[in-house]
Tab-separated table of C-alpha atoms and ligand atoms in Angstrom:
chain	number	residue	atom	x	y	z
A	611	UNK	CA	126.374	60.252	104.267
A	612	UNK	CA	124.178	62.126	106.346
A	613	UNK	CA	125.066	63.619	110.013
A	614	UNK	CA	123.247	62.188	112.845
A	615	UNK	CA	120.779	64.866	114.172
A	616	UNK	CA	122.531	67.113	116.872
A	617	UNK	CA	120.193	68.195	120.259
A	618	UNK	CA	116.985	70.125	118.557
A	619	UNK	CA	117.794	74.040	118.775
A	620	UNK	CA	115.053	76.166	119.868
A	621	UNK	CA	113.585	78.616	117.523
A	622	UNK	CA	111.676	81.612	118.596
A	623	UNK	CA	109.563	82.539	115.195
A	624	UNK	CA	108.104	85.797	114.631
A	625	UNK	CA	105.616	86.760	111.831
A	626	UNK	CA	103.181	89.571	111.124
A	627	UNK	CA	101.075	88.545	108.615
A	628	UNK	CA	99.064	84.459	107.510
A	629	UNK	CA	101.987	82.430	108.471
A	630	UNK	CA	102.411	80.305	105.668
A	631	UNK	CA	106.324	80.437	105.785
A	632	UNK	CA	105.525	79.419	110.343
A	633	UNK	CA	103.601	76.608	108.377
A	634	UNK	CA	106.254	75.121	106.626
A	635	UNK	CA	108.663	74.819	109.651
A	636	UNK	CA	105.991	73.628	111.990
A	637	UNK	CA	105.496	71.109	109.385
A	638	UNK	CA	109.221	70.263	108.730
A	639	UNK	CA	109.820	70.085	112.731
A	640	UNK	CA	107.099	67.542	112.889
A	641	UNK	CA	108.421	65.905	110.315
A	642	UNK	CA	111.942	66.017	112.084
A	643	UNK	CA	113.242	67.586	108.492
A	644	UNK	CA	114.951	70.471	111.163
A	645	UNK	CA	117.247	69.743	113.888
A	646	UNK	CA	115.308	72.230	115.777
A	647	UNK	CA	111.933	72.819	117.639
A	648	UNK	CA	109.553	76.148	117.799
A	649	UNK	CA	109.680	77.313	121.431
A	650	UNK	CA	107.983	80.660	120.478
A	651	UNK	CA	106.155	82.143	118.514
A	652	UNK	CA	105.622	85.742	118.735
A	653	UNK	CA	103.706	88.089	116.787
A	654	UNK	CA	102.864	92.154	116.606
A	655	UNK	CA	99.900	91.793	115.050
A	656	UNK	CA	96.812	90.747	117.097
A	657	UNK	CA	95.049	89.497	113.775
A	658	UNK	CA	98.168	87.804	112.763
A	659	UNK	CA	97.244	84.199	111.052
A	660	UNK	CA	100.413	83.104	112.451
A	661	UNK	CA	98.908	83.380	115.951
A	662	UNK	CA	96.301	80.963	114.587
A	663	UNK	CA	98.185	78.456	113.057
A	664	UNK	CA	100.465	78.191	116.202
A	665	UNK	CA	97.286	78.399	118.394
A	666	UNK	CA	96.543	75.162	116.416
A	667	UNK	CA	99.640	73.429	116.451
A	668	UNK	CA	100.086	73.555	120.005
A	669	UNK	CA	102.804	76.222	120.415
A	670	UNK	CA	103.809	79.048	122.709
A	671	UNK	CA	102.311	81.870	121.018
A	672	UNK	CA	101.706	85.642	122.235
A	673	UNK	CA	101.046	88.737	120.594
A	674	UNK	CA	103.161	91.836	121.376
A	675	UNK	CA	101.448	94.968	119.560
A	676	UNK	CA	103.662	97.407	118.563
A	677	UNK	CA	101.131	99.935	118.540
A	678	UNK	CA	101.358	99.893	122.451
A	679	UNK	CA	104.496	100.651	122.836
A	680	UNK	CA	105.888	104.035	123.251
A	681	UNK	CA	108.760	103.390	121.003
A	682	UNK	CA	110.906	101.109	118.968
A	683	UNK	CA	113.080	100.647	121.337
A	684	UNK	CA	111.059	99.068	124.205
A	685	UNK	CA	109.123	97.396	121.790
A	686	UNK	CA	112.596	95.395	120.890
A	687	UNK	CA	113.412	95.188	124.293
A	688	UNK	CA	109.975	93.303	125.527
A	689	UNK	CA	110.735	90.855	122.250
A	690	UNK	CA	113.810	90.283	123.387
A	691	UNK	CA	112.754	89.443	127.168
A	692	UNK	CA	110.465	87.081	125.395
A	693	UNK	CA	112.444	85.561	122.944
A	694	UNK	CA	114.993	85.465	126.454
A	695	UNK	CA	112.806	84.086	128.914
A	696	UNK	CA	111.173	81.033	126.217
A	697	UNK	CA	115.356	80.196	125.931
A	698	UNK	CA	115.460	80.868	122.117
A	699	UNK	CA	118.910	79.869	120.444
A	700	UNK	CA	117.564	80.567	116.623
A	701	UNK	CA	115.468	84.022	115.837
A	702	UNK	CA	113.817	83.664	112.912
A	703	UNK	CA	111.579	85.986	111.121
A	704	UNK	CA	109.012	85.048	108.799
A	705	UNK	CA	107.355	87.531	107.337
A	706	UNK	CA	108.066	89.610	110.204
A	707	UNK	CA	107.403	93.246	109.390
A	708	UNK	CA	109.250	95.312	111.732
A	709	UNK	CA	112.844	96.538	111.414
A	710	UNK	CA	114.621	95.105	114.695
A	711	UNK	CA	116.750	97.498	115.893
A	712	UNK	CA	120.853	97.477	117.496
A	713	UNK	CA	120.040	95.709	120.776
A	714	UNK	CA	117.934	93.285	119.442
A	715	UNK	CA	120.425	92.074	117.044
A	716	UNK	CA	123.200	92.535	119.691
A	717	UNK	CA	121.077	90.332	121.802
A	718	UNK	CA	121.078	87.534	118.928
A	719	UNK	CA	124.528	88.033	117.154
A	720	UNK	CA	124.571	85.864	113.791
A	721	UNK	CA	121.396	84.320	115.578
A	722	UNK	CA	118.750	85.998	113.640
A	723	UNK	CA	117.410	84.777	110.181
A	724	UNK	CA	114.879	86.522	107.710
A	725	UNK	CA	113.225	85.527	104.578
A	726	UNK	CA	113.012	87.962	101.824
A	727	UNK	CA	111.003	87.310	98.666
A	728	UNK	CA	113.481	88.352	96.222
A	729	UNK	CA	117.076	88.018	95.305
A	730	UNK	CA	118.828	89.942	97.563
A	731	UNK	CA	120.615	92.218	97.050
A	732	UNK	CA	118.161	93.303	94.377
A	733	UNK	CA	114.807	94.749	95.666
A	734	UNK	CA	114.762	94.921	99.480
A	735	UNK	CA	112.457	96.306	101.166
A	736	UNK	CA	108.798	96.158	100.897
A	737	UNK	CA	106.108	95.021	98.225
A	738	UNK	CA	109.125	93.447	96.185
A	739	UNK	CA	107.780	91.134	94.016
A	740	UNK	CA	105.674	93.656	92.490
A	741	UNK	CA	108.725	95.617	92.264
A	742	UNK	CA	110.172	92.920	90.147
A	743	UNK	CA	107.596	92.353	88.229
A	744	UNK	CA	107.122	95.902	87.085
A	745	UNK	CA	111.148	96.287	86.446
A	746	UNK	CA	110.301	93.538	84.193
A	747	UNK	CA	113.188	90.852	85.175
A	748	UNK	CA	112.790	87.704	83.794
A	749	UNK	CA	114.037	85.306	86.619
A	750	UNK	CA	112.661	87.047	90.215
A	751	UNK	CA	112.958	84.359	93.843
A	752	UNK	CA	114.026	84.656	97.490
A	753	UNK	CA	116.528	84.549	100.231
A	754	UNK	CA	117.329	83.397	103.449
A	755	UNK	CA	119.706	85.455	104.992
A	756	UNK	CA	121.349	86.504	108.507
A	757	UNK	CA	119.679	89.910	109.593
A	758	UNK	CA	122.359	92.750	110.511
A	759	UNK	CA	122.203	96.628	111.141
A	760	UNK	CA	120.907	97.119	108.126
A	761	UNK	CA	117.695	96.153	106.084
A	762	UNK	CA	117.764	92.874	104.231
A	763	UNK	CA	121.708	93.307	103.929
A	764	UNK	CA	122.977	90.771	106.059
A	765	UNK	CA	125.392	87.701	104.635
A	766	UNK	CA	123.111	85.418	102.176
A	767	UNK	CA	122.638	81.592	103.534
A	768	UNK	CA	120.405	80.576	100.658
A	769	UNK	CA	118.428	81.526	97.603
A	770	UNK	CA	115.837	79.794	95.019
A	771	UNK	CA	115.161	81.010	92.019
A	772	UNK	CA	111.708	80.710	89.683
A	773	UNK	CA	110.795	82.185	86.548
A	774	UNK	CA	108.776	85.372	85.464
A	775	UNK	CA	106.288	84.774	82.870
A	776	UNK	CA	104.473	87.728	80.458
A	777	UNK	CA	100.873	86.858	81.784
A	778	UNK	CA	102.424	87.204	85.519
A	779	UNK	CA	100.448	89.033	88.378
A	780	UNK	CA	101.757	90.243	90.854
A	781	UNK	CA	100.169	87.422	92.950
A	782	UNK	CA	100.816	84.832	90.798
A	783	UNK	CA	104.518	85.544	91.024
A	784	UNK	CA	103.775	86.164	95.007
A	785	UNK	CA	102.663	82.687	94.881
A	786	UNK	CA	105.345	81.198	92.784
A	787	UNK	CA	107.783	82.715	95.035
A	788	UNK	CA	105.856	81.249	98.382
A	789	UNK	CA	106.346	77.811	97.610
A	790	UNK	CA	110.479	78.233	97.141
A	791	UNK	CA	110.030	80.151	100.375
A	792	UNK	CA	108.495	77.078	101.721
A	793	UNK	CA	111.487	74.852	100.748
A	794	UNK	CA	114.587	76.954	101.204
A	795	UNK	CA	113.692	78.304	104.978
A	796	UNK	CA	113.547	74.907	106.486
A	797	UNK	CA	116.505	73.751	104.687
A	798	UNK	CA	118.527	76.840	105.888
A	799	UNK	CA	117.269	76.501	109.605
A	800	UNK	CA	118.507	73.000	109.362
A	801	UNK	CA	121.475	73.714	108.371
A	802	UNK	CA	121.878	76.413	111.105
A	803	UNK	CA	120.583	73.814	113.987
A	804	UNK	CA	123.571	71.375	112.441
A	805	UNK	CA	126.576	74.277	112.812
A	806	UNK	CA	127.104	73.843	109.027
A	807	UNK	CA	126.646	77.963	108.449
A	808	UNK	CA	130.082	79.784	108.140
A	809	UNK	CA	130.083	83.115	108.504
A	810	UNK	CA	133.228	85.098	106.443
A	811	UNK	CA	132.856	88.641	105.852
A	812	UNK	CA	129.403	89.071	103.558
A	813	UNK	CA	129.923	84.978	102.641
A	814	UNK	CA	128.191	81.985	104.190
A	815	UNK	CA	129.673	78.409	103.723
A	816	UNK	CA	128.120	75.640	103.773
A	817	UNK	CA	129.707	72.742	105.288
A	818	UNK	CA	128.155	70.127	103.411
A	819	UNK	CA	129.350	67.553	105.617
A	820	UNK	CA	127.501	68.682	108.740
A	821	UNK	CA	124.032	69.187	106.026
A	822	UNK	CA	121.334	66.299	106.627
A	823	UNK	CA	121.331	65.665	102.807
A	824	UNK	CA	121.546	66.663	99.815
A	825	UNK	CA	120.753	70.918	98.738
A	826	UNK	CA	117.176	70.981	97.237
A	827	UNK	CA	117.088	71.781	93.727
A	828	UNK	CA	117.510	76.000	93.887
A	829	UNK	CA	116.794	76.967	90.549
A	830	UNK	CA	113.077	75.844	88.694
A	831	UNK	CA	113.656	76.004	84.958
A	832	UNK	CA	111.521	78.305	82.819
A	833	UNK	CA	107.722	76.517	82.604
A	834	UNK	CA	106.798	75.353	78.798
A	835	UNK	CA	104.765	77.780	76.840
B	494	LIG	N1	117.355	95.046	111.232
B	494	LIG	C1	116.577	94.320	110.389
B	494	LIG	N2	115.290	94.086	110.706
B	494	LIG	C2	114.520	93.341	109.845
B	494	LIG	C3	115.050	92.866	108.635
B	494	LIG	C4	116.426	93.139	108.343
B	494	LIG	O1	116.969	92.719	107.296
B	494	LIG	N3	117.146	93.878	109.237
B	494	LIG	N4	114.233	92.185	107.731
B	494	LIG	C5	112.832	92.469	107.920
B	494	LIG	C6	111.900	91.810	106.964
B	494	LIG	N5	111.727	92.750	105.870
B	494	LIG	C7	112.135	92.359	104.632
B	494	LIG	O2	112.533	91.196	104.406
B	494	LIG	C8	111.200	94.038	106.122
B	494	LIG	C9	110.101	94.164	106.972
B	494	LIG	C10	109.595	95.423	107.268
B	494	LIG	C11	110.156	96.557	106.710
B	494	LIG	C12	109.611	97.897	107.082
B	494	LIG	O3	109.867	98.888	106.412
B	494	LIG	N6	108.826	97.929	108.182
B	494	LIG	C13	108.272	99.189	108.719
B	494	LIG	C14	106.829	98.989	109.126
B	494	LIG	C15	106.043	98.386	107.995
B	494	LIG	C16	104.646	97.968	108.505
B	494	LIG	O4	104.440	97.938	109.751
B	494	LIG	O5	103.803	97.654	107.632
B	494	LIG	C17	109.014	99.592	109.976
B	494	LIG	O6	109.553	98.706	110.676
B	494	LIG	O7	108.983	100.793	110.253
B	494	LIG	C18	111.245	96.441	105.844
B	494	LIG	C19	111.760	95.174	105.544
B	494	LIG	C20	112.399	92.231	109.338
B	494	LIG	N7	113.215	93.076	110.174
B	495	GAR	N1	110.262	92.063	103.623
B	495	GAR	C1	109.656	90.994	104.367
B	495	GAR	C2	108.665	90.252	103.517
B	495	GAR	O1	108.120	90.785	102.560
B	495	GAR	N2	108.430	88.988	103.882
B	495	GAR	C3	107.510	88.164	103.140
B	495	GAR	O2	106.221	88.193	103.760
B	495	GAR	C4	105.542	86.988	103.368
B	495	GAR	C5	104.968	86.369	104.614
B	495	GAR	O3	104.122	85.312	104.235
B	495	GAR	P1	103.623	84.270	105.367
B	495	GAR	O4	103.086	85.097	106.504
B	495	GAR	O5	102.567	83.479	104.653
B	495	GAR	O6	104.827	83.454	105.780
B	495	GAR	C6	106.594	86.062	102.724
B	495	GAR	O7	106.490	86.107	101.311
B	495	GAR	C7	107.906	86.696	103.155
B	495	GAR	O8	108.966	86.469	102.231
């Protein structure tokens, strides 16, 4: 029996690069699939896709380029005042591709998510899937998790998981990857918006009774030969 949707949380969504993982929650809040709606989003990247897509959905969008900042630091400080003044109560990253730094994340405490295109804690980092690919594993997929201090090692909220096939590329497996990334961020912002995330220790519960439904299917079976 599902929960009836709470108040909609806002989200302030940050991304670097096309935006295809901004895509899938603008398209799930629109399709009131999250308990949640995107006050924000911000980008570094002037030529960001991101800034497009939101341009043409409607939202709050500006660009804050890193590159004119003197340092880290005030870079995650004018974030911050942005994320701050647009009254953000979720941070989530998406295919953001800057390390946030201590008062950022002491800003947002258990209030910032990232998605990571592998199964953490293998291969954080950068350029991971070709990582996987080349270390030849044969099941490779991603994870939503609660950034901390450190880099992609904060307590794990969610992870799919797709096969890795001999003729993979290392965009063909990007790809592969992309469309769990589209399904399991959504679900785990959800389930954020509803208060069913426990944090305890390096562990995550879900409190299925506060989820809106059922957990999508994590794991896609090996594809026929
Ligand atoms: N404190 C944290 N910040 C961020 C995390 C995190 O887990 N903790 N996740 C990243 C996303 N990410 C991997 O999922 C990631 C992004 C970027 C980098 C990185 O090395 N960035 C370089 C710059 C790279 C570039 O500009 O092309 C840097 O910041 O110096 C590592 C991991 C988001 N932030
Ligand atoms: N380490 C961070 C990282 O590699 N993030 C990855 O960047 C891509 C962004 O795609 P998108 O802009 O189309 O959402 C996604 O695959 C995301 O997992």
């Amino acid at each position: 029996m599902s929960q009836p949707a709470p108040q909609p949380i806002r989200l302030g969504v940050l991304a670097s690069g096309g935006g295809t993982n901004l895509q899938s929650i603008i398209d799930a809040c629109a399709a009131n699939q999250i308990a949640a709606r995107i006050a924000c989003v911000l980008s570094n990247n002037p030529d960001a896709g991101a800034l497009q897509r939101a341009a043409r959905a409607g939202l709050v969008h500006e660009c804050l380029d890193h590159r004119q900042f003197s340092c880290r630091q005030d870079f995650d400080a004018a974030m911050v005042a942005r994320l701050q003044h647009h009254q953000v109560d979720l941070v989530v990253l998406a295919g953001f591709m800057r390390i946030v730094g201590p008062a950022f994340i002491e800003a947002f405490p258990q209030r910032i998510l990232n998605i990571h295109p592998a199964l953490l804690p293998a291969f954080p980092g950068l350029h991971v899937q070709k990582k996987a690919l080349d270390y030849g594993v044969r099941f490779a997929g991603c994870t939503v998790h609660f950034v901390d201090g450190g880099v992609d090692t904060g307590p794990i909220i969610v992870q799919a998981v797709v096969p890795v096939l001999d003729n993979d590329t290392e965009e063909s497996l990007s790809a592969r990857i992309l469309e769990q990334e589209h399904r399991i961020y959504p679900y785990a912002i959800d389930l954020f918006a509803r208060g069913a995330l426990e944090i305890a220790g390096r562990r995550v519960r879900i409190r299925a009774e506060l989820a809106a439904g059922p957990q999508p299917t994590l794991i896609q079976p090996p594809l026929p030969r």
